[in-house]
């Protein structure tokens, strides 16, 4: 069975603030909403105002990172959101995953 990767977006007040990739969408949503060290949602943000959506599904990790990178750039979530760096695809220069 092939792995499935979800590229997901976190919206706050209707604006995309974070883009990520996960192999387990349900678990990752719970982690973000629970808060703490592995959550991209900053402290003080009311979780009731946050929407997390799966934006893209693929069996290719490389494809998922490419889409994530494109969405980070499109929504400028590094300068105007909660992403701290580029996607794994660009920041780690991953081509042979």
C-alpha positions in Angstrom: 0.0 0.0 0.0 1.4 3.4 -1.0 1.7 6.2 1.5 -0.6 9.1 1.1 0.5 12.7 1.8 -1.8 15.6 2.5 -0.9 19.2 1.9 -3.0 21.2 4.3 -3.7 24.8 5.1 -4.5 26.5 8.4 -6.7 29.5 8.0 -7.3 32.2 10.6 -10.0 34.8 10.0 -10.3 33.4 6.4 -6.6 33.9 5.6 -4.1 31.1 4.9 -1.5 31.4 7.7 0.3 28.1 7.5 0.9 25.3 4.9 2.2 21.9 5.8 2.5 18.2 4.7 1.6 15.2 6.7 1.1 11.4 6.2 -1.7 11.4 8.8 -4.0 14.3 8.4 -6.3 13.5 11.3 -3.5 13.2 13.8 -1.8 16.4 12.6 -5.0 18.4 12.9 -5.3 17.2 16.5 -1.7 18.1 17.2 -2.2 21.7 15.9 -5.4 22.2 17.8 -4.0 20.8 21.0 -1.2 23.3 20.9 2.3 23.0 22.3 5.7 22.6 20.8 4.6 20.9 17.5 1.7 23.2 16.8 2.1 25.9 14.2 -0.8 27.9 15.8 0.7 30.7 18.0 -0.3 30.9 21.7 -3.1 33.3 22.2 -4.9 32.5 19.0 -8.5 31.4 19.6 -8.7 27.8 18.1 -12.4 28.4 17.4 -11.3 30.9 14.7 -9.0 28.4 13.0 -10.0 26.2 10.1 -7.7 23.4 8.9 -8.3 22.0 5.4 -6.7 19.4 3.3 -5.8 21.2 0.1 -4.2 18.4 -1.9 -3.6 14.7 -1.7 -0.9 12.7 -3.4 1.0 9.4 -3.2 4.3 11.3 -4.0 6.2 12.9 -1.2 8.1 15.0 -3.7 4.9 16.2 -5.3 3.5 17.1 -1.8 6.6 19.1 -1.0 6.4 20.9 -4.4 2.7 21.9 -3.8 3.5 22.9 -0.2 6.3 25.1 -1.5 4.2 26.7 -4.1 1.4 27.5 -1.6 3.8 28.9 1.0 5.1 31.2 -1.7 1.6 32.0 -3.1 0.2 32.9 0.4 3.5 34.3 1.6 3.1 32.5 4.9 6.7 33.1 6.0 6.3 36.9 6.1 2.6 37.1 6.7 1.8 33.8 8.4 3.1 31.1 10.7 5.5 29.1 8.5 9.0 29.6 9.8 10.8 28.4 6.7 10.3 27.1 3.2 9.0 23.6 2.6 11.1 20.5 2.9 11.4 20.4 -0.8 13.1 23.7 -1.3 14.8 24.2 2.1 16.4 20.7 2.0 16.8 20.6 -1.8 15.0 17.3 -1.9 14.8 15.7 -5.3 15.2 12.0 -4.7 12.8 11.2 -2.0 
